[in-house]
């Protein structure tokens, strides 16, 4: 069995920045992640030779912390657009922005940047968490990806950071063996999430001319009045020299709930394309290819009024992420940093980098 100072469950943005703070302070840290990649909803999918962003839409410098992240990433980011449009009553309305930044190689580049030099165990889902008499948490892990056979199946640590969506955290922490206080469980149980369906669709090369003939001004459009469609982006506008148009469509939470558990996601995907076809271009309902991704926990409806949720009973454990922050990347980053501060206060109280973390990461 491997033993470290701190285990971070989840390689999303909150978990990664938390792990960076603690690792840079000299703690031994392992991040356990059930999937094959980092970043959580900062997700990019490869389709053939193309990359498609189907989660986090962009980074906007609306807070100090995310602004420093944008600066630290430097040339790994580029300005995508300075305005997003809304489609209301059949017309486009421009919403000036401070700047929407994207990773030309895919938005999962945000997670890769934050994951620099971290020890991450991919393809491992935490099955149980149990306090031991030696003052350590014991985590039993299940294999979810066969291409990481060298990673052990169990691990122990003095402190644990839970940086996964609240419903997933609840399933892990409410088991009697975890011995988490009832008031903390009640707080987590009170949190609800909105789901989303993301449709990625590619079109033939001749559709470039159709877009140019319409003098397309927008790269991203919100549909605040829609009951199916919430967002459309011209994803290929993020890439250098794209060969064919690729668009991404996000559903409303209401629509996603109706089809969240269906086996065949193509049917709701086609429905979203038809709605986009009615609103924008008639040919959007006839892609050359399409894929649909189900985001079961896309957005926390109402977050807690604290940047992280903590307990020292039976041992130090802290929850962080979008359920402890406003609906912004800045809030998620601050939640992860607050979790690191708290864990450190319960262990050796070492100096943490704080906001200097961005200079350290940029130096790499």
Short mmCIF file of N, CA and C in Angstrom, two decimals, residues 158-340:
data_model
loop_
_atom_site.label_atom_id
_atom_site.label_comp_id
_atom_site.label_asym_id
_atom_site.label_seq_id
_atom_site.Cartn_x
_atom_site.Cartn_y
_atom_site.Cartn_z
N UNK A 158 -2.80 11.24 5.39
CA UNK A 158 -3.22 11.94 6.60
C UNK A 158 -4.40 12.87 6.36
N UNK A 159 -4.51 13.40 5.15
CA UNK A 159 -5.60 14.30 4.81
C UNK A 159 -6.14 13.99 3.43
N UNK A 160 -7.44 14.26 3.22
CA UNK A 160 -8.08 13.98 1.93
C UNK A 160 -8.82 15.22 1.46
N UNK A 161 -8.67 15.52 0.17
CA UNK A 161 -9.42 16.59 -0.49
C UNK A 161 -10.38 15.94 -1.48
N UNK A 162 -11.67 16.22 -1.35
CA UNK A 162 -12.68 15.66 -2.24
C UNK A 162 -13.08 16.77 -3.21
N UNK A 163 -12.63 16.66 -4.46
CA UNK A 163 -12.86 17.71 -5.45
C UNK A 163 -13.59 17.14 -6.66
N UNK A 164 -14.70 16.48 -6.39
CA UNK A 164 -15.57 15.92 -7.42
C UNK A 164 -16.97 16.48 -7.21
N UNK A 165 -17.88 16.35 -8.18
CA UNK A 165 -19.24 16.89 -7.99
C UNK A 165 -19.89 16.37 -6.71
N UNK A 166 -20.69 17.22 -6.09
CA UNK A 166 -21.28 16.89 -4.79
C UNK A 166 -22.04 15.56 -4.77
N UNK A 167 -22.85 15.23 -5.78
CA UNK A 167 -23.55 13.93 -5.73
C UNK A 167 -22.59 12.75 -5.71
N UNK A 168 -21.47 12.85 -6.43
CA UNK A 168 -20.47 11.78 -6.40
C UNK A 168 -19.77 11.74 -5.05
N UNK A 169 -19.50 12.91 -4.49
CA UNK A 169 -18.90 12.96 -3.15
C UNK A 169 -19.83 12.35 -2.12
N UNK A 170 -21.13 12.62 -2.26
CA UNK A 170 -22.11 12.10 -1.31
C UNK A 170 -22.11 10.57 -1.31
N UNK A 171 -22.09 9.97 -2.49
CA UNK A 171 -22.09 8.52 -2.57
C UNK A 171 -20.89 7.91 -1.87
N UNK A 172 -19.79 8.63 -1.90
CA UNK A 172 -18.56 8.14 -1.27
C UNK A 172 -18.56 8.36 0.24
N UNK A 173 -19.05 9.51 0.68
CA UNK A 173 -18.89 9.91 2.08
C UNK A 173 -20.03 9.50 3.00
N UNK A 174 -21.19 9.19 2.44
CA UNK A 174 -22.31 8.88 3.33
C UNK A 174 -22.33 7.43 3.79
N UNK A 175 -21.40 6.61 3.33
CA UNK A 175 -21.34 5.23 3.82
C UNK A 175 -20.92 5.24 5.29
N UNK A 176 -21.47 4.34 6.10
CA UNK A 176 -21.15 4.33 7.53
C UNK A 176 -19.67 4.20 7.82
N UNK A 177 -18.95 3.48 6.97
CA UNK A 177 -17.53 3.26 7.21
C UNK A 177 -16.70 4.53 7.18
N UNK A 178 -17.18 5.55 6.46
CA UNK A 178 -16.42 6.80 6.36
C UNK A 178 -16.51 7.62 7.64
N UNK A 179 -17.61 7.46 8.38
CA UNK A 179 -17.81 8.12 9.68
C UNK A 179 -17.81 9.66 9.58
N UNK A 180 -18.32 10.20 8.46
CA UNK A 180 -18.39 11.64 8.27
C UNK A 180 -19.56 12.20 9.09
N UNK A 181 -19.38 13.32 9.76
CA UNK A 181 -20.46 13.88 10.58
C UNK A 181 -21.74 14.13 9.78
N UNK A 182 -22.88 13.94 10.46
CA UNK A 182 -24.18 14.04 9.80
C UNK A 182 -24.44 15.42 9.24
N UNK A 183 -23.95 16.48 9.90
CA UNK A 183 -24.24 17.83 9.40
C UNK A 183 -23.51 18.10 8.08
N UNK A 184 -22.31 17.55 7.93
CA UNK A 184 -21.59 17.71 6.66
C UNK A 184 -22.30 16.95 5.55
N UNK A 185 -22.76 15.73 5.85
CA UNK A 185 -23.50 14.94 4.87
C UNK A 185 -24.77 15.67 4.45
N UNK A 186 -25.46 16.28 5.40
CA UNK A 186 -26.69 17.01 5.10
C UNK A 186 -26.41 18.19 4.17
N UNK A 187 -25.32 18.89 4.39
CA UNK A 187 -24.96 20.01 3.51
C UNK A 187 -24.73 19.53 2.08
N UNK A 188 -24.01 18.45 1.95
CA UNK A 188 -23.72 17.93 0.61
C UNK A 188 -24.99 17.43 -0.06
N UNK A 189 -25.85 16.76 0.73
CA UNK A 189 -27.08 16.22 0.17
C UNK A 189 -28.03 17.33 -0.32
N UNK A 190 -27.90 18.51 0.22
CA UNK A 190 -28.80 19.61 -0.15
C UNK A 190 -28.48 20.20 -1.52
N UNK A 191 -27.36 19.83 -2.10
CA UNK A 191 -26.91 20.44 -3.35
C UNK A 191 -27.48 19.69 -4.55
N UNK A 192 -27.96 20.45 -5.53
CA UNK A 192 -28.52 19.88 -6.75
C UNK A 192 -27.77 20.42 -7.96
N UNK A 193 -27.71 19.60 -8.99
CA UNK A 193 -26.98 19.97 -10.21
C UNK A 193 -27.90 20.02 -11.42
N UNK A 194 -27.56 20.90 -12.35
CA UNK A 194 -28.21 20.92 -13.65
C UNK A 194 -27.39 20.09 -14.63
N UNK A 195 -28.03 19.22 -15.41
CA UNK A 195 -27.32 18.46 -16.43
C UNK A 195 -27.28 19.22 -17.76
N UNK A 196 -26.53 18.68 -18.69
CA UNK A 196 -26.47 19.26 -20.03
C UNK A 196 -26.10 18.17 -21.02
N UNK A 197 -26.61 18.29 -22.23
CA UNK A 197 -26.17 17.45 -23.34
C UNK A 197 -25.37 18.31 -24.29
N UNK A 198 -24.23 17.80 -24.73
CA UNK A 198 -23.39 18.53 -25.68
C UNK A 198 -23.33 17.73 -26.98
N UNK A 199 -23.71 18.37 -28.07
CA UNK A 199 -23.67 17.73 -29.39
C UNK A 199 -22.53 18.34 -30.18
N UNK A 200 -21.63 17.48 -30.64
CA UNK A 200 -20.53 17.89 -31.52
C UNK A 200 -20.88 17.44 -32.93
N UNK A 201 -20.82 18.36 -33.89
CA UNK A 201 -21.24 18.02 -35.25
C UNK A 201 -20.29 18.62 -36.28
N UNK A 202 -19.90 17.81 -37.26
CA UNK A 202 -19.03 18.26 -38.33
C UNK A 202 -19.77 18.31 -39.65
N UNK A 203 -19.41 19.29 -40.47
CA UNK A 203 -20.13 19.53 -41.73
C UNK A 203 -19.14 19.52 -42.90
N UNK A 204 -19.67 19.40 -44.10
CA UNK A 204 -18.83 19.31 -45.29
C UNK A 204 -18.12 20.64 -45.56
N UNK A 205 -17.03 20.56 -46.28
CA UNK A 205 -16.18 21.72 -46.52
C UNK A 205 -16.93 22.83 -47.24
N UNK A 206 -17.90 22.49 -48.09
CA UNK A 206 -18.62 23.52 -48.83
C UNK A 206 -19.47 24.43 -47.93
N UNK A 207 -19.68 24.01 -46.67
CA UNK A 207 -20.47 24.84 -45.76
C UNK A 207 -19.70 26.09 -45.31
N UNK A 208 -18.37 26.11 -45.54
CA UNK A 208 -17.64 27.35 -45.27
C UNK A 208 -18.22 28.49 -46.10
N UNK A 209 -18.51 28.21 -47.36
CA UNK A 209 -19.07 29.25 -48.23
C UNK A 209 -20.44 29.70 -47.73
N UNK A 210 -21.23 28.76 -47.21
CA UNK A 210 -22.55 29.12 -46.68
C UNK A 210 -22.41 30.06 -45.49
N UNK A 211 -21.41 29.83 -44.65
CA UNK A 211 -21.18 30.71 -43.51
C UNK A 211 -20.69 32.08 -43.96
N UNK A 212 -19.77 32.10 -44.93
CA UNK A 212 -19.24 33.37 -45.40
C UNK A 212 -20.30 34.20 -46.11
N UNK A 213 -21.20 33.55 -46.82
CA UNK A 213 -22.27 34.28 -47.52
C UNK A 213 -23.23 34.96 -46.56
N UNK A 214 -23.30 34.43 -45.33
CA UNK A 214 -24.18 35.04 -44.33
C UNK A 214 -23.45 36.11 -43.51
N UNK A 215 -22.18 36.40 -43.88
CA UNK A 215 -21.39 37.39 -43.14
C UNK A 215 -21.44 37.10 -41.63
N UNK A 216 -21.09 35.88 -41.28
CA UNK A 216 -21.20 35.43 -39.90
C UNK A 216 -20.37 36.30 -38.96
N UNK A 217 -21.03 36.91 -37.97
CA UNK A 217 -20.36 37.77 -37.01
C UNK A 217 -20.02 37.02 -35.73
N UNK A 218 -20.82 36.04 -35.37
CA UNK A 218 -20.68 35.40 -34.06
C UNK A 218 -19.81 34.16 -34.12
N UNK A 219 -19.18 33.89 -32.98
CA UNK A 219 -18.48 32.63 -32.77
C UNK A 219 -19.18 31.81 -31.68
N UNK A 220 -19.92 32.50 -30.82
CA UNK A 220 -20.69 31.84 -29.79
C UNK A 220 -22.01 32.56 -29.58
N UNK A 221 -23.10 31.78 -29.46
CA UNK A 221 -24.43 32.36 -29.32
C UNK A 221 -25.16 31.69 -28.16
N UNK A 222 -25.75 32.51 -27.27
CA UNK A 222 -26.62 32.02 -26.20
C UNK A 222 -28.07 32.13 -26.64
N UNK A 223 -28.89 31.21 -26.13
CA UNK A 223 -30.32 31.20 -26.43
C UNK A 223 -31.09 31.26 -25.11
N UNK A 224 -31.21 32.46 -24.51
CA UNK A 224 -31.84 32.58 -23.19
C UNK A 224 -33.33 32.27 -23.19
N UNK A 225 -33.96 32.28 -24.35
CA UNK A 225 -35.39 32.02 -24.42
C UNK A 225 -35.70 30.58 -24.86
N UNK A 226 -34.67 29.76 -25.03
CA UNK A 226 -34.89 28.43 -25.56
C UNK A 226 -35.31 27.43 -24.50
N UNK A 227 -36.08 26.42 -24.89
CA UNK A 227 -36.43 25.33 -23.99
C UNK A 227 -35.65 24.06 -24.32
N UNK A 228 -34.91 24.08 -25.43
CA UNK A 228 -34.04 22.96 -25.80
C UNK A 228 -32.58 23.39 -25.90
N UNK A 229 -32.37 24.44 -26.68
CA UNK A 229 -31.02 24.85 -27.04
C UNK A 229 -30.58 26.02 -26.16
N UNK A 230 -29.35 25.92 -25.59
CA UNK A 230 -28.84 26.97 -24.72
C UNK A 230 -27.64 27.69 -25.31
N UNK A 231 -26.82 26.98 -26.09
CA UNK A 231 -25.56 27.55 -26.56
C UNK A 231 -25.13 26.88 -27.86
N UNK A 232 -24.59 27.68 -28.77
CA UNK A 232 -23.98 27.16 -30.00
C UNK A 232 -22.65 27.87 -30.19
N UNK A 233 -21.61 27.12 -30.51
CA UNK A 233 -20.33 27.74 -30.83
C UNK A 233 -19.78 27.16 -32.13
N UNK A 234 -19.12 28.03 -32.88
CA UNK A 234 -18.39 27.60 -34.06
C UNK A 234 -17.02 27.13 -33.59
N UNK A 235 -16.94 25.86 -33.24
CA UNK A 235 -15.75 25.34 -32.58
C UNK A 235 -14.53 25.40 -33.49
N UNK A 236 -14.73 25.24 -34.78
CA UNK A 236 -13.58 25.26 -35.70
C UNK A 236 -12.94 26.63 -35.78
N UNK A 237 -13.63 27.69 -35.31
CA UNK A 237 -13.00 29.01 -35.29
C UNK A 237 -11.91 29.10 -34.23
N UNK A 238 -11.79 28.09 -33.38
CA UNK A 238 -10.75 28.05 -32.35
C UNK A 238 -9.44 27.47 -32.88
N UNK A 239 -9.48 26.82 -34.04
CA UNK A 239 -8.33 26.09 -34.55
C UNK A 239 -7.63 26.86 -35.67
N UNK A 240 -6.38 26.54 -35.87
CA UNK A 240 -5.64 27.12 -36.97
C UNK A 240 -5.88 26.31 -38.23
N UNK A 241 -6.29 26.98 -39.28
CA UNK A 241 -6.52 26.37 -40.59
C UNK A 241 -7.44 25.14 -40.52
N UNK A 242 -8.64 25.29 -39.97
CA UNK A 242 -9.56 24.14 -39.93
C UNK A 242 -9.99 23.74 -41.34
N UNK A 243 -10.13 22.44 -41.54
CA UNK A 243 -10.51 21.95 -42.87
C UNK A 243 -12.00 22.04 -43.10
N UNK A 244 -12.77 21.74 -42.08
CA UNK A 244 -14.23 21.73 -42.23
C UNK A 244 -14.88 22.42 -41.03
N UNK A 245 -16.10 22.94 -41.19
CA UNK A 245 -16.80 23.55 -40.06
C UNK A 245 -17.22 22.51 -39.03
N UNK A 246 -16.97 22.81 -37.76
CA UNK A 246 -17.42 21.98 -36.65
C UNK A 246 -18.13 22.90 -35.67
N UNK A 247 -19.33 22.53 -35.25
CA UNK A 247 -20.09 23.30 -34.29
C UNK A 247 -20.42 22.45 -33.08
N UNK A 248 -20.57 23.11 -31.94
CA UNK A 248 -20.94 22.44 -30.69
C UNK A 248 -22.22 23.07 -30.17
N UNK A 249 -23.17 22.23 -29.75
CA UNK A 249 -24.48 22.67 -29.28
C UNK A 249 -24.69 22.16 -27.86
N UNK A 250 -25.05 23.04 -26.95
CA UNK A 250 -25.35 22.65 -25.57
C UNK A 250 -26.84 22.80 -25.32
N UNK A 251 -27.41 21.83 -24.64
CA UNK A 251 -28.83 21.85 -24.33
C UNK A 251 -29.12 22.66 -23.07
N UNK A 252 -30.39 22.97 -22.87
CA UNK A 252 -30.83 23.52 -21.60
C UNK A 252 -30.89 22.39 -20.57
N UNK A 253 -30.84 22.71 -19.29
CA UNK A 253 -30.99 21.67 -18.26
C UNK A 253 -32.34 20.94 -18.37
N UNK A 254 -33.39 21.67 -18.68
CA UNK A 254 -34.73 21.06 -18.79
C UNK A 254 -34.73 19.96 -19.85
N UNK A 255 -34.17 20.25 -21.00
CA UNK A 255 -34.13 19.26 -22.08
C UNK A 255 -33.24 18.08 -21.70
N UNK A 256 -32.08 18.37 -21.08
CA UNK A 256 -31.16 17.29 -20.71
C UNK A 256 -31.79 16.32 -19.72
N UNK A 257 -32.58 16.84 -18.78
CA UNK A 257 -33.21 15.96 -17.79
C UNK A 257 -34.15 14.95 -18.45
N UNK A 258 -34.78 15.34 -19.52
CA UNK A 258 -35.73 14.44 -20.19
C UNK A 258 -35.04 13.25 -20.84
N UNK A 259 -33.76 13.42 -21.21
CA UNK A 259 -33.07 12.38 -21.98
C UNK A 259 -31.77 11.94 -21.33
N UNK A 260 -31.58 12.29 -20.07
CA UNK A 260 -30.30 12.06 -19.43
C UNK A 260 -29.93 10.58 -19.34
N UNK A 261 -30.91 9.71 -19.17
CA UNK A 261 -30.62 8.30 -18.95
C UNK A 261 -31.00 7.41 -20.13
N UNK A 262 -31.27 8.00 -21.29
CA UNK A 262 -31.59 7.17 -22.44
C UNK A 262 -30.33 6.48 -22.95
N UNK A 263 -30.50 5.30 -23.53
CA UNK A 263 -29.37 4.56 -24.06
C UNK A 263 -28.86 5.18 -25.35
N UNK A 264 -29.80 5.58 -26.20
CA UNK A 264 -29.46 6.15 -27.51
C UNK A 264 -29.52 7.67 -27.43
N UNK A 265 -28.36 8.32 -27.37
CA UNK A 265 -28.33 9.77 -27.29
C UNK A 265 -28.45 10.45 -28.65
N UNK A 266 -28.47 9.67 -29.72
CA UNK A 266 -28.57 10.29 -31.04
C UNK A 266 -29.91 11.00 -31.22
N UNK A 267 -30.98 10.41 -30.68
CA UNK A 267 -32.31 11.02 -30.86
C UNK A 267 -32.38 12.42 -30.26
N UNK A 268 -32.04 12.64 -28.98
CA UNK A 268 -32.05 14.01 -28.48
C UNK A 268 -31.02 14.89 -29.17
N UNK A 269 -29.91 14.29 -29.62
CA UNK A 269 -28.92 15.06 -30.36
C UNK A 269 -29.50 15.60 -31.65
N UNK A 270 -30.24 14.78 -32.36
CA UNK A 270 -30.89 15.21 -33.61
C UNK A 270 -31.93 16.29 -33.34
N UNK A 271 -32.61 16.19 -32.21
CA UNK A 271 -33.61 17.20 -31.85
C UNK A 271 -32.95 18.56 -31.62
N UNK A 272 -31.79 18.55 -30.96
CA UNK A 272 -31.07 19.81 -30.76
C UNK A 272 -30.61 20.41 -32.08
N UNK A 273 -30.13 19.57 -32.98
CA UNK A 273 -29.70 20.06 -34.29
C UNK A 273 -30.87 20.63 -35.07
N UNK A 274 -32.03 20.02 -34.95
CA UNK A 274 -33.20 20.54 -35.64
C UNK A 274 -33.59 21.92 -35.10
N UNK A 275 -33.51 22.08 -33.78
CA UNK A 275 -33.81 23.39 -33.19
C UNK A 275 -32.81 24.43 -33.68
N UNK A 276 -31.53 24.07 -33.72
CA UNK A 276 -30.52 25.00 -34.23
C UNK A 276 -30.75 25.31 -35.70
N UNK A 277 -31.18 24.31 -36.45
CA UNK A 277 -31.49 24.52 -37.86
C UNK A 277 -32.62 25.53 -38.03
N UNK A 278 -33.64 25.43 -37.19
CA UNK A 278 -34.76 26.37 -37.25
C UNK A 278 -34.35 27.79 -36.88
N UNK A 279 -33.38 27.92 -35.97
CA UNK A 279 -32.98 29.24 -35.49
C UNK A 279 -31.89 29.88 -36.36
N UNK A 280 -30.97 29.06 -36.91
CA UNK A 280 -29.77 29.62 -37.53
C UNK A 280 -29.65 29.29 -39.01
N UNK A 281 -29.22 28.07 -39.34
CA UNK A 281 -29.01 27.67 -40.73
C UNK A 281 -29.73 26.35 -40.98
N UNK A 282 -30.42 26.25 -42.08
CA UNK A 282 -31.24 25.07 -42.34
C UNK A 282 -30.42 23.79 -42.44
N UNK A 283 -29.15 23.90 -42.82
CA UNK A 283 -28.33 22.70 -43.03
C UNK A 283 -27.72 22.15 -41.75
N UNK A 284 -27.95 22.81 -40.62
CA UNK A 284 -27.37 22.32 -39.37
C UNK A 284 -27.92 20.96 -38.94
N UNK A 285 -29.09 20.57 -39.47
CA UNK A 285 -29.67 19.27 -39.11
C UNK A 285 -29.16 18.14 -39.99
N UNK A 286 -28.15 18.44 -40.82
CA UNK A 286 -27.61 17.40 -41.71
C UNK A 286 -26.08 17.35 -41.65
N UNK A 287 -25.53 16.99 -40.50
CA UNK A 287 -24.07 16.93 -40.39
C UNK A 287 -23.50 15.70 -41.07
N UNK A 288 -22.22 15.75 -41.36
CA UNK A 288 -21.52 14.56 -41.86
C UNK A 288 -21.27 13.58 -40.73
N UNK A 289 -21.08 14.08 -39.53
CA UNK A 289 -20.93 13.23 -38.35
C UNK A 289 -21.41 14.00 -37.13
N UNK A 290 -21.76 13.26 -36.09
CA UNK A 290 -22.16 13.89 -34.84
C UNK A 290 -21.84 12.95 -33.68
N UNK A 291 -21.54 13.52 -32.53
CA UNK A 291 -21.37 12.78 -31.29
C UNK A 291 -22.06 13.56 -30.18
N UNK A 292 -22.58 12.82 -29.20
CA UNK A 292 -23.30 13.45 -28.09
C UNK A 292 -22.64 13.04 -26.79
N UNK A 293 -22.40 14.04 -25.93
CA UNK A 293 -21.82 13.77 -24.61
C UNK A 293 -22.81 14.20 -23.54
N UNK A 294 -22.91 13.37 -22.52
CA UNK A 294 -23.84 13.60 -21.42
C UNK A 294 -23.07 14.17 -20.23
N UNK A 295 -23.38 15.42 -19.85
CA UNK A 295 -22.83 16.02 -18.63
C UNK A 295 -23.89 15.90 -17.54
N UNK A 296 -23.75 14.91 -16.70
CA UNK A 296 -24.75 14.68 -15.66
C UNK A 296 -24.69 15.77 -14.58
N UNK A 297 -23.49 16.26 -14.32
CA UNK A 297 -23.32 17.29 -13.29
C UNK A 297 -22.63 18.49 -13.91
N UNK A 298 -23.37 19.21 -14.75
CA UNK A 298 -22.79 20.32 -15.49
C UNK A 298 -22.59 21.55 -14.62
N UNK A 299 -23.64 21.96 -13.89
CA UNK A 299 -23.56 23.17 -13.08
C UNK A 299 -24.28 22.95 -11.76
N UNK A 300 -23.64 23.36 -10.68
CA UNK A 300 -24.30 23.31 -9.37
C UNK A 300 -25.31 24.47 -9.30
N UNK A 301 -26.55 24.16 -8.93
CA UNK A 301 -27.60 25.17 -8.94
C UNK A 301 -27.37 26.26 -7.91
N UNK A 302 -27.14 25.88 -6.67
CA UNK A 302 -26.88 26.84 -5.59
C UNK A 302 -25.72 26.31 -4.75
N UNK A 303 -24.60 27.03 -4.80
CA UNK A 303 -23.43 26.55 -4.09
C UNK A 303 -23.51 26.91 -2.62
N UNK A 304 -22.65 26.30 -1.83
CA UNK A 304 -22.56 26.61 -0.41
C UNK A 304 -21.98 28.01 -0.21
N UNK A 305 -22.19 28.56 0.95
CA UNK A 305 -21.73 29.93 1.22
C UNK A 305 -20.33 29.96 1.82
N UNK A 306 -19.53 28.96 1.49
CA UNK A 306 -18.17 28.87 1.99
C UNK A 306 -17.29 28.32 0.88
N UNK A 307 -16.02 28.76 0.76
CA UNK A 307 -15.18 28.29 -0.34
C UNK A 307 -14.80 26.81 -0.25
N UNK A 308 -14.92 26.22 0.93
CA UNK A 308 -14.70 24.78 1.07
C UNK A 308 -15.45 24.31 2.31
N UNK A 309 -15.72 23.03 2.38
CA UNK A 309 -16.46 22.43 3.49
C UNK A 309 -15.54 21.42 4.17
N UNK A 310 -15.43 21.48 5.50
CA UNK A 310 -14.37 20.75 6.19
C UNK A 310 -14.87 19.95 7.38
N UNK A 311 -14.06 18.97 7.76
CA UNK A 311 -14.28 18.24 9.01
C UNK A 311 -12.95 17.67 9.49
N UNK A 312 -12.79 17.62 10.79
CA UNK A 312 -11.63 16.92 11.37
C UNK A 312 -12.09 15.64 12.05
N UNK A 313 -13.38 15.34 11.93
CA UNK A 313 -13.96 14.13 12.50
C UNK A 313 -14.35 13.17 11.38
N UNK A 314 -13.78 11.99 11.30
CA UNK A 314 -12.81 11.44 12.26
C UNK A 314 -11.37 11.88 12.00
N UNK A 315 -11.09 12.35 10.75
CA UNK A 315 -9.75 12.80 10.36
C UNK A 315 -9.91 13.98 9.40
N UNK A 316 -8.85 14.74 9.12
CA UNK A 316 -8.98 15.89 8.23
C UNK A 316 -9.47 15.53 6.83
N UNK A 317 -10.57 16.17 6.43
CA UNK A 317 -11.15 15.97 5.11
C UNK A 317 -11.83 17.27 4.68
N UNK A 318 -11.66 17.64 3.43
CA UNK A 318 -12.22 18.90 2.92
C UNK A 318 -12.81 18.67 1.54
N UNK A 319 -13.96 19.30 1.29
CA UNK A 319 -14.60 19.26 -0.01
C UNK A 319 -14.43 20.59 -0.71
N UNK A 320 -14.20 20.57 -2.03
CA UNK A 320 -13.99 21.79 -2.79
C UNK A 320 -14.47 21.59 -4.22
N UNK A 321 -14.69 22.70 -4.90
CA UNK A 321 -15.11 22.64 -6.29
C UNK A 321 -16.24 23.59 -6.57
N UNK A 322 -17.00 23.31 -7.64
CA UNK A 322 -18.06 24.23 -8.04
C UNK A 322 -19.21 24.27 -7.03
N UNK A 323 -19.31 23.28 -6.16
CA UNK A 323 -20.37 23.29 -5.15
C UNK A 323 -20.02 24.17 -3.96
N UNK A 324 -18.80 24.68 -3.92
CA UNK A 324 -18.38 25.60 -2.87
C UNK A 324 -17.96 26.95 -3.47
N UNK A 325 -18.46 27.29 -4.63
CA UNK A 325 -18.02 28.51 -5.28
C UNK A 325 -19.10 29.01 -6.23
N UNK A 326 -19.05 30.29 -6.61
CA UNK A 326 -19.97 30.80 -7.63
C UNK A 326 -19.76 30.08 -8.95
N UNK A 327 -20.69 30.29 -9.89
CA UNK A 327 -20.59 29.64 -11.19
C UNK A 327 -19.53 30.35 -12.05
N UNK A 328 -18.27 30.19 -11.67
CA UNK A 328 -17.19 30.81 -12.42
C UNK A 328 -15.92 30.02 -12.18
N UNK A 329 -15.02 30.06 -13.15
CA UNK A 329 -13.73 29.39 -12.99
C UNK A 329 -12.93 30.07 -11.88
N UNK A 330 -13.08 31.38 -11.75
CA UNK A 330 -12.38 32.08 -10.68
C UNK A 330 -12.79 31.52 -9.32
N UNK A 331 -14.08 31.30 -9.12
CA UNK A 331 -14.55 30.75 -7.86
C UNK A 331 -14.06 29.34 -7.62
N UNK A 332 -14.01 28.54 -8.67
CA UNK A 332 -13.52 27.15 -8.55
C UNK A 332 -12.04 27.14 -8.16
N UNK A 333 -11.26 28.01 -8.79
CA UNK A 333 -9.84 28.10 -8.44
C UNK A 333 -9.66 28.52 -6.99
N UNK A 334 -10.44 29.51 -6.56
CA UNK A 334 -10.33 29.97 -5.18
C UNK A 334 -10.76 28.89 -4.19
N UNK A 335 -11.74 28.08 -4.58
CA UNK A 335 -12.17 26.98 -3.72
C UNK A 335 -11.03 25.97 -3.54
N UNK A 336 -10.36 25.63 -4.62
CA UNK A 336 -9.23 24.69 -4.53
C UNK A 336 -8.10 25.24 -3.68
N UNK A 337 -7.84 26.53 -3.79
CA UNK A 337 -6.78 27.13 -3.00
C UNK A 337 -7.17 27.20 -1.52
N UNK A 338 -8.45 27.47 -1.25
CA UNK A 338 -8.91 27.49 0.14
C UNK A 338 -8.81 26.10 0.76
N UNK A 339 -9.10 25.06 -0.02
CA UNK A 339 -8.97 23.69 0.48
C UNK A 339 -7.53 23.38 0.85
N UNK A 340 -6.59 23.84 0.01
CA UNK A 340 -5.17 23.62 0.32
C UNK A 340 -4.78 24.33 1.61
#
